[in-house]
mmCIF file of C-alpha atoms in Angstrom:
data_model
loop_
_atom_site.group_PDB
_atom_site.id
_atom_site.type_symbol
_atom_site.label_atom_id
_atom_site.label_comp_id
_atom_site.label_asym_id
_atom_site.label_seq_id
_atom_site.Cartn_x
_atom_site.Cartn_y
_atom_site.Cartn_z
ATOM 1 C CA MET A 1 13.583 18.571 -58.393
ATOM 2 C CA GLU A 2 10.108 19.924 -59.056
ATOM 3 C CA MET A 3 8.068 21.662 -56.396
ATOM 4 C CA ASP A 4 4.562 23.031 -55.998
ATOM 5 C CA LEU A 5 4.007 26.698 -55.318
ATOM 6 C CA PRO A 6 3.307 27.881 -51.781
ATOM 7 C CA SER A 7 -0.051 29.526 -51.150
ATOM 8 C CA ASP A 8 1.274 32.726 -49.517
ATOM 9 C CA ARG A 9 3.011 34.279 -52.486
ATOM 10 C CA PRO A 10 2.413 37.817 -53.771
ATOM 11 C CA HIS A 11 -0.963 38.713 -55.248
ATOM 12 C CA GLY A 12 0.534 41.171 -57.722
ATOM 13 C CA ALA A 13 2.553 40.058 -60.730
ATOM 14 C CA ALA A 14 2.508 36.369 -59.907
ATOM 15 C CA PRO A 15 -0.894 35.063 -58.820
ATOM 16 C CA ALA A 16 -1.126 31.519 -57.519
ATOM 17 C CA VAL A 17 -3.909 28.988 -57.611
ATOM 18 C CA ALA A 18 -5.657 28.051 -54.392
ATOM 19 C CA PRO A 19 -3.786 25.404 -52.394
ATOM 20 C CA ALA A 20 -4.710 21.820 -53.069
ATOM 21 C CA ASN A 21 -5.509 21.276 -49.376
ATOM 22 C CA ALA A 22 -8.078 24.096 -49.230
ATOM 23 C CA PRO A 23 -10.875 23.352 -46.739
ATOM 24 C CA ASP A 24 -13.714 21.219 -48.049
ATOM 25 C CA LEU A 25 -17.275 22.500 -47.845
ATOM 26 C CA ALA A 26 -17.971 19.627 -45.473
ATOM 27 C CA SER A 27 -15.610 21.330 -42.998
ATOM 28 C CA TRP A 28 -18.535 23.556 -42.009
ATOM 29 C CA SER A 29 -21.891 22.297 -40.805
ATOM 30 C CA SER A 30 -23.509 25.721 -41.128
ATOM 31 C CA ALA A 31 -23.080 29.238 -42.482
ATOM 32 C CA ARG A 32 -22.586 30.421 -38.891
ATOM 33 C CA GLU A 33 -19.633 28.085 -38.461
ATOM 34 C CA ALA A 34 -18.077 29.309 -41.719
ATOM 35 C CA LEU A 35 -18.410 32.946 -40.607
ATOM 36 C CA GLN A 36 -16.736 32.055 -37.318
ATOM 37 C CA ASP A 37 -13.783 30.551 -39.206
ATOM 38 C CA ILE A 38 -13.042 33.660 -41.295
ATOM 39 C CA GLY A 39 -10.093 35.111 -39.399
ATOM 40 C CA TRP A 40 -10.605 38.723 -40.390
ATOM 41 C CA LEU A 41 -14.125 38.720 -38.909
ATOM 42 C CA HIS A 42 -12.958 37.740 -35.419
ATOM 43 C CA GLU A 43 -13.736 41.182 -33.921
ATOM 44 C CA VAL A 44 -17.316 41.252 -35.214
ATOM 45 C CA GLN A 45 -20.061 41.007 -32.601
ATOM 46 C CA THR A 46 -21.665 37.619 -32.081
ATOM 47 C CA GLU A 47 -25.099 39.152 -32.635
ATOM 48 C CA THR A 48 -24.040 40.460 -36.054
ATOM 49 C CA LEU A 49 -22.628 37.095 -37.130
ATOM 50 C CA ASP A 50 -25.817 35.383 -35.956
ATOM 51 C CA ALA A 51 -27.946 37.815 -37.962
ATOM 52 C CA LEU A 52 -25.797 37.356 -41.075
ATOM 53 C CA ALA A 53 -25.881 33.563 -40.742
ATOM 54 C CA ALA A 54 -29.678 33.680 -40.682
ATOM 55 C CA GLU A 55 -29.539 35.289 -44.145
ATOM 56 C CA ALA A 56 -26.767 33.059 -45.534
ATOM 57 C CA LEU A 57 -26.154 29.717 -47.169
ATOM 58 C CA LEU A 58 -23.187 27.568 -48.164
ATOM 59 C CA HIS A 59 -22.795 26.859 -51.868
ATOM 60 C CA ARG A 60 -20.490 24.620 -53.899
ATOM 61 C CA VAL A 61 -19.948 25.602 -57.559
ATOM 62 C CA PRO A 62 -18.123 23.410 -60.127
ATOM 63 C CA ALA A 63 -15.229 24.651 -62.247
ATOM 64 C CA GLY A 64 -16.282 26.527 -65.376
ATOM 65 C CA SER A 65 -19.562 27.807 -63.935
ATOM 66 C CA VAL A 66 -20.433 31.482 -64.381
ATOM 67 C CA LEU A 67 -21.295 32.969 -60.985
ATOM 68 C CA LEU A 68 -22.461 36.338 -62.216
ATOM 69 C CA GLU A 69 -22.518 38.458 -65.354
ATOM 70 C CA GLN A 70 -21.637 42.046 -66.118
ATOM 71 C CA ALA A 71 -24.538 44.470 -65.561
ATOM 72 C CA GLU A 72 -26.347 42.144 -63.142
ATOM 73 C CA THR A 73 -27.389 43.662 -59.815
ATOM 74 C CA PRO A 74 -26.037 41.798 -56.765
ATOM 75 C CA VAL A 75 -28.431 39.538 -54.886
ATOM 76 C CA PHE A 76 -25.808 38.127 -52.510
ATOM 77 C CA ALA A 77 -22.494 39.122 -50.993
ATOM 78 C CA GLN A 78 -20.186 36.214 -51.837
ATOM 79 C CA PHE A 79 -17.269 35.067 -49.667
ATOM 80 C CA LEU A 80 -14.838 32.700 -51.416
ATOM 81 C CA LEU A 81 -14.015 30.030 -48.820
ATOM 82 C CA ALA A 82 -12.093 27.614 -51.062
ATOM 83 C CA GLY A 83 -11.166 27.282 -54.734
ATOM 84 C CA SER A 84 -10.541 30.182 -57.118
ATOM 85 C CA ILE A 85 -12.589 32.547 -59.278
ATOM 86 C CA GLU A 86 -11.707 34.480 -62.442
ATOM 87 C CA LEU A 87 -12.908 38.070 -62.718
ATOM 88 C CA LEU A 88 -13.294 38.820 -66.425
ATOM 89 C CA GLY A 89 -13.853 41.953 -68.460
ATOM 90 C CA ILE A 90 -16.052 41.389 -71.523
ATOM 91 C CA ARG A 91 -16.417 43.490 -74.668
ATOM 92 C CA ASN A 92 -17.820 42.296 -78.011
ATOM 93 C CA GLN A 93 -17.636 38.682 -76.804
ATOM 94 C CA VAL A 94 -13.901 39.041 -76.052
ATOM 95 C CA GLU A 95 -12.827 38.129 -72.508
ATOM 96 C CA THR A 96 -9.815 39.378 -70.597
ATOM 97 C CA LEU A 97 -8.739 38.278 -67.136
ATOM 98 C CA ILE A 98 -8.799 41.126 -64.616
ATOM 99 C CA GLU A 99 -7.951 39.189 -61.468
ATOM 100 C CA LEU A 100 -7.917 35.717 -59.959
ATOM 101 C CA LEU A 101 -9.617 35.589 -56.554
ATOM 102 C CA LEU A 102 -8.368 33.278 -53.807
ATOM 103 C CA PRO A 103 -9.655 32.485 -50.302
ATOM 104 C CA VAL A 104 -10.763 34.376 -48.350
ATOM 105 C CA ASP A 105 -11.679 37.059 -50.888
ATOM 106 C CA LEU A 106 -14.980 38.830 -51.427
ATOM 107 C CA VAL A 107 -16.423 38.634 -54.943
ATOM 108 C CA ILE A 108 -16.727 42.205 -56.304
ATOM 109 C CA PRO A 109 -17.772 43.736 -52.963
ATOM 110 C CA ALA A 110 -18.006 47.311 -54.311
ATOM 111 C CA ALA A 111 -21.059 46.392 -56.385
ATOM 112 C CA VAL A 112 -22.744 44.777 -53.379
ATOM 113 C CA ILE A 113 -21.987 47.664 -51.015
ATOM 114 C CA GLY A 114 -23.216 50.276 -53.489
ATOM 115 C CA ASP A 115 -26.111 48.172 -54.829
ATOM 116 C CA ARG A 116 -24.716 48.805 -58.311
ATOM 117 C CA PRO A 117 -24.395 46.572 -61.411
ATOM 118 C CA TYR A 118 -21.366 44.310 -61.640
ATOM 119 C CA LEU A 119 -18.645 45.596 -63.970
ATOM 120 C CA MET A 120 -17.158 42.125 -64.503
ATOM 121 C CA ARG A 121 -18.124 38.516 -65.083
ATOM 122 C CA ALA A 122 -17.134 36.022 -62.385
ATOM 123 C CA ARG A 123 -16.371 32.446 -63.454
ATOM 124 C CA VAL A 124 -15.165 29.570 -61.309
ATOM 125 C CA TYR A 125 -11.617 28.487 -62.175
ATOM 126 C CA GLU A 126 -11.238 25.740 -59.564
ATOM 127 C CA GLU A 127 -14.285 24.305 -57.803
ATOM 128 C CA ALA A 128 -15.444 27.065 -55.472
ATOM 129 C CA HIS A 129 -16.946 26.836 -52.020
ATOM 130 C CA LEU A 130 -18.865 30.011 -51.253
ATOM 131 C CA LEU A 131 -20.700 31.622 -48.391
ATOM 132 C CA LEU A 132 -23.609 33.650 -49.784
ATOM 133 C CA ILE A 133 -25.192 36.379 -47.647
ATOM 134 C CA ARG A 134 -28.275 38.238 -48.816
ATOM 135 C CA ALA A 135 -27.038 41.595 -50.132
ATOM 136 C CA GLU A 136 -29.494 43.705 -48.151
ATOM 137 C CA ALA A 137 -28.538 41.978 -44.886
ATOM 138 C CA PHE A 138 -24.853 42.455 -45.740
ATOM 139 C CA ARG A 139 -25.370 46.203 -46.238
ATOM 140 C CA GLU A 140 -27.394 46.469 -43.025
ATOM 141 C CA ALA A 141 -24.550 44.823 -41.078
ATOM 142 C CA ILE A 142 -22.039 47.277 -42.545
ATOM 143 C CA ALA A 143 -24.246 50.181 -41.457
ATOM 144 C CA SER A 144 -24.899 48.888 -37.939
ATOM 145 C CA ASP A 145 -21.669 47.163 -36.825
ATOM 146 C CA HIS A 146 -18.459 49.200 -36.829
ATOM 147 C CA ALA A 147 -16.214 46.135 -36.520
ATOM 148 C CA PHE A 148 -17.897 44.418 -39.472
ATOM 149 C CA CYS A 149 -17.656 47.610 -41.540
ATOM 150 C CA ARG A 150 -13.936 47.896 -40.727
ATOM 151 C CA ALA A 151 -13.320 44.240 -41.652
ATOM 152 C CA ILE A 152 -15.063 44.603 -45.007
ATOM 153 C CA LEU A 153 -13.198 47.836 -45.750
ATOM 154 C CA GLY A 154 -9.936 46.047 -44.950
ATOM 155 C CA ARG A 155 -10.689 43.275 -47.452
ATOM 156 C CA GLN A 156 -11.745 45.775 -50.109
ATOM 157 C CA ALA A 157 -8.584 47.803 -49.463
ATOM 158 C CA ALA A 158 -6.377 44.729 -49.928
ATOM 159 C CA GLN A 159 -8.103 43.887 -53.211
ATOM 160 C CA PHE A 160 -7.767 47.503 -54.387
ATOM 161 C CA ARG A 161 -4.040 47.504 -53.575
ATOM 162 C CA ARG A 162 -3.577 44.304 -55.587
ATOM 163 C CA GLN A 163 -5.187 46.037 -58.559
ATOM 164 C CA VAL A 164 -2.863 49.039 -58.175
ATOM 165 C CA ARG A 165 0.156 46.719 -58.149
ATOM 166 C CA MET A 166 -1.061 45.001 -61.305
ATOM 167 C CA GLN A 167 -1.656 48.322 -63.058
ATOM 168 C CA LYS A 168 1.845 49.515 -62.158
ATOM 169 C CA ASN A 169 3.241 46.237 -63.473
ATOM 170 C CA LEU A 170 1.395 46.726 -66.777
ATOM 171 C CA LYS A 171 2.265 50.387 -67.282
ATOM 172 C CA LEU A 172 5.823 50.631 -65.926
ATOM 173 C CA ARG A 173 7.413 47.455 -67.326
ATOM 174 C CA SER A 174 8.032 46.127 -70.810
ATOM 175 C CA ALA A 175 6.520 42.802 -71.864
ATOM 176 C CA GLU A 176 9.876 41.089 -71.274
ATOM 177 C CA GLU A 177 10.157 42.616 -67.803
ATOM 178 C CA ARG A 178 6.613 41.608 -66.878
ATOM 179 C CA VAL A 179 7.244 37.993 -67.856
ATOM 180 C CA GLY A 180 10.690 37.898 -66.244
ATOM 181 C CA CYS A 181 9.482 39.380 -62.960
ATOM 182 C CA TYR A 182 6.489 37.036 -62.972
ATOM 183 C CA LEU A 183 8.819 34.032 -63.216
ATOM 184 C CA VAL A 184 11.271 35.366 -60.627
ATOM 185 C CA ALA A 185 8.352 35.916 -58.232
ATOM 186 C CA LEU A 186 7.240 32.333 -58.859
ATOM 187 C CA PHE A 187 10.485 30.712 -57.808
ATOM 188 C CA GLY A 188 11.068 33.164 -54.939
ATOM 189 C CA GLN A 189 14.137 32.214 -52.914
ATOM 190 C CA SER A 190 14.588 28.839 -54.629
ATOM 191 C CA HIS A 191 18.052 28.019 -55.899
ATOM 192 C CA THR A 192 19.465 26.893 -59.240
ATOM 193 C CA GLY A 193 18.324 23.412 -60.248
ATOM 194 C CA ILE A 194 14.772 23.719 -58.944
ATOM 195 C CA ALA A 195 11.754 23.278 -61.225
ATOM 196 C CA VAL A 196 8.461 25.057 -60.534
ATOM 197 C CA ARG A 197 5.130 24.363 -62.216
ATOM 198 C CA LEU A 198 3.272 27.364 -63.636
ATOM 199 C CA PRO A 199 0.229 28.012 -61.414
ATOM 200 C CA LEU A 200 -2.186 28.887 -64.231
ATOM 201 C CA GLU A 201 -2.879 28.100 -67.855
ATOM 202 C CA LYS A 202 -0.599 30.128 -70.111
ATOM 203 C CA ARG A 203 -3.552 31.951 -71.672
ATOM 204 C CA LEU A 204 -4.575 33.232 -68.230
ATOM 205 C CA ILE A 205 -1.057 34.318 -67.310
ATOM 206 C CA ALA A 206 -0.733 36.125 -70.647
ATOM 207 C CA SER A 207 -4.056 37.881 -70.120
ATOM 208 C CA GLN A 208 -3.161 39.023 -66.625
ATOM 209 C CA LEU A 209 0.220 40.279 -67.848
ATOM 210 C CA GLY A 210 -1.503 42.302 -70.564
ATOM 211 C CA MET A 211 -0.320 40.483 -73.691
ATOM 212 C CA THR A 212 -1.453 37.956 -76.267
ATOM 213 C CA ARG A 213 -0.677 34.267 -75.879
ATOM 214 C CA GLU A 214 1.745 34.558 -78.819
ATOM 215 C CA THR A 215 3.647 37.471 -77.256
ATOM 216 C CA PHE A 216 3.801 35.595 -73.966
ATOM 217 C CA SER A 217 5.188 32.482 -75.678
ATOM 218 C CA ARG A 218 7.905 34.517 -77.417
ATOM 219 C CA ALA A 219 8.848 36.182 -74.149
ATOM 220 C CA LEU A 220 9.051 32.807 -72.406
ATOM 221 C CA ALA A 221 11.379 31.510 -75.111
ATOM 222 C CA GLY A 222 13.644 34.507 -74.524
ATOM 223 C CA MET A 223 14.015 33.767 -70.812
ATOM 224 C CA ALA A 224 16.578 31.020 -71.453
ATOM 225 C CA LYS A 225 19.399 33.540 -71.802
ATOM 226 C CA PHE A 226 18.577 34.821 -68.310
ATOM 227 C CA GLY A 227 18.744 31.410 -66.668
ATOM 228 C CA MET A 228 15.063 30.437 -66.846
ATOM 229 C CA LEU A 229 13.885 27.681 -69.184
ATOM 230 C CA ILE A 230 10.233 26.735 -69.776
ATOM 231 C CA ARG A 231 9.375 23.197 -70.835
ATOM 232 C CA GLY A 232 5.636 22.732 -71.191
ATOM 233 C CA ASP A 233 4.150 24.213 -68.028
ATOM 234 C CA VAL A 234 7.275 23.802 -65.884
ATOM 235 C CA LEU A 235 9.841 26.516 -65.146
ATOM 236 C CA HIS A 236 13.395 25.171 -64.801
ATOM 237 C CA ILE A 237 15.750 27.492 -62.914
ATOM 238 C CA GLU A 238 19.177 27.137 -64.500
ATOM 239 C CA ASP A 239 20.747 30.313 -63.064
ATOM 240 C CA ALA A 240 18.753 31.879 -60.241
ATOM 241 C CA ALA A 241 21.277 34.670 -59.628
ATOM 242 C CA ALA A 242 21.269 35.762 -63.282
ATOM 243 C CA ALA A 243 17.469 35.786 -63.359
ATOM 244 C CA ARG A 244 17.219 37.907 -60.205
ATOM 245 C CA ALA A 245 19.895 40.300 -61.463
ATOM 246 C CA ARG A 246 18.097 40.878 -64.776
ATOM 247 C CA PHE A 247 14.597 41.044 -63.276
ATOM 248 C CA PRO A 248 14.808 42.562 -59.781
ATOM 249 C CA LEU A 249 11.513 42.587 -57.942
ATOM 250 C CA ASP A 250 10.001 45.831 -56.677
ATOM 251 C CA PRO A 251 8.258 45.523 -53.283
ATOM 252 C CA LEU A 252 5.790 48.244 -54.335
ATOM 253 C CA ILE A 253 4.765 46.181 -57.371
ATOM 254 C CA ASP A 254 5.540 42.567 -56.506
ATOM 255 C CA GLY A 255 5.047 42.605 -52.739
ATOM 256 C CA PRO A 256 2.257 40.598 -51.121
ATOM 257 C CA GLU A 257 -1.195 41.827 -50.180
ATOM 258 C CA PRO A 258 -2.106 38.792 -48.098
ATOM 259 C CA ILE A 259 -5.610 37.662 -47.296
ATOM 260 C CA LYS A 260 -5.558 36.403 -43.729
ATOM 261 C CA PRO A 261 -6.169 32.656 -43.435
ATOM 262 C CA PHE A 262 -8.926 31.061 -41.417
ATOM 263 C CA GLN A 263 -8.381 31.023 -37.689
ATOM 264 C CA ASP A 264 -7.400 27.720 -36.152
ATOM 265 C CA ARG A 265 -10.416 26.083 -34.615
ATOM 266 C CA LYS A 266 -10.444 25.642 -30.860
ATOM 267 C CA ALA A 267 -10.989 22.139 -29.647
#
């Protein structure tokens, strides 16, 4: 039996793509309505949300589009409402994946808050639905509304903690351990006999795990002796207990840093 990945899995060693049933841009008739639906902004004053909405717009961006480049100065604060975005480090035309953003993340908020150049490129992985707020208005709201400031700090803190988890994964585990723990995190509490589709292209997984595609492929081939077999882009769990015993997860590396979902709308 093959299953799709749930959307609430850890953001550390095993990132997931945005859920297929992510809200469509048509779900919101206005930027104000989208702001109201972001659960972690529910304590922000109505006046602040109204002021932000007056400086905002909704934007749909197709897969493969570059949202922003390294060294550019932010014009907008960008809220990812649906889809997914790659954050990429670039040097001498070589790209490496730093992080995959999912709803409801902010796109490189530190640069917007500090009015500083972006340190990464942002490219749309799956069609993205964004709420764009003029950067100056975003900074003014942070300065004037304590609840909004606290909400933004909370989102930035969650994204920072995900980065710490990923750095610990890279520096404290061997390549084999990184791949094994990634796969164990993917199948979670599933039992032997289940098949799980990899959530990303192999090149992206390899990049996020800090290895070449070739090293990643060799490590995948070696997982068979631990009860995990990869055929194409599908993970077949042949011995879940053996896999968990060889690659135990660490809650301080593999634990979740969840982004709160949208609040349920009131009828």
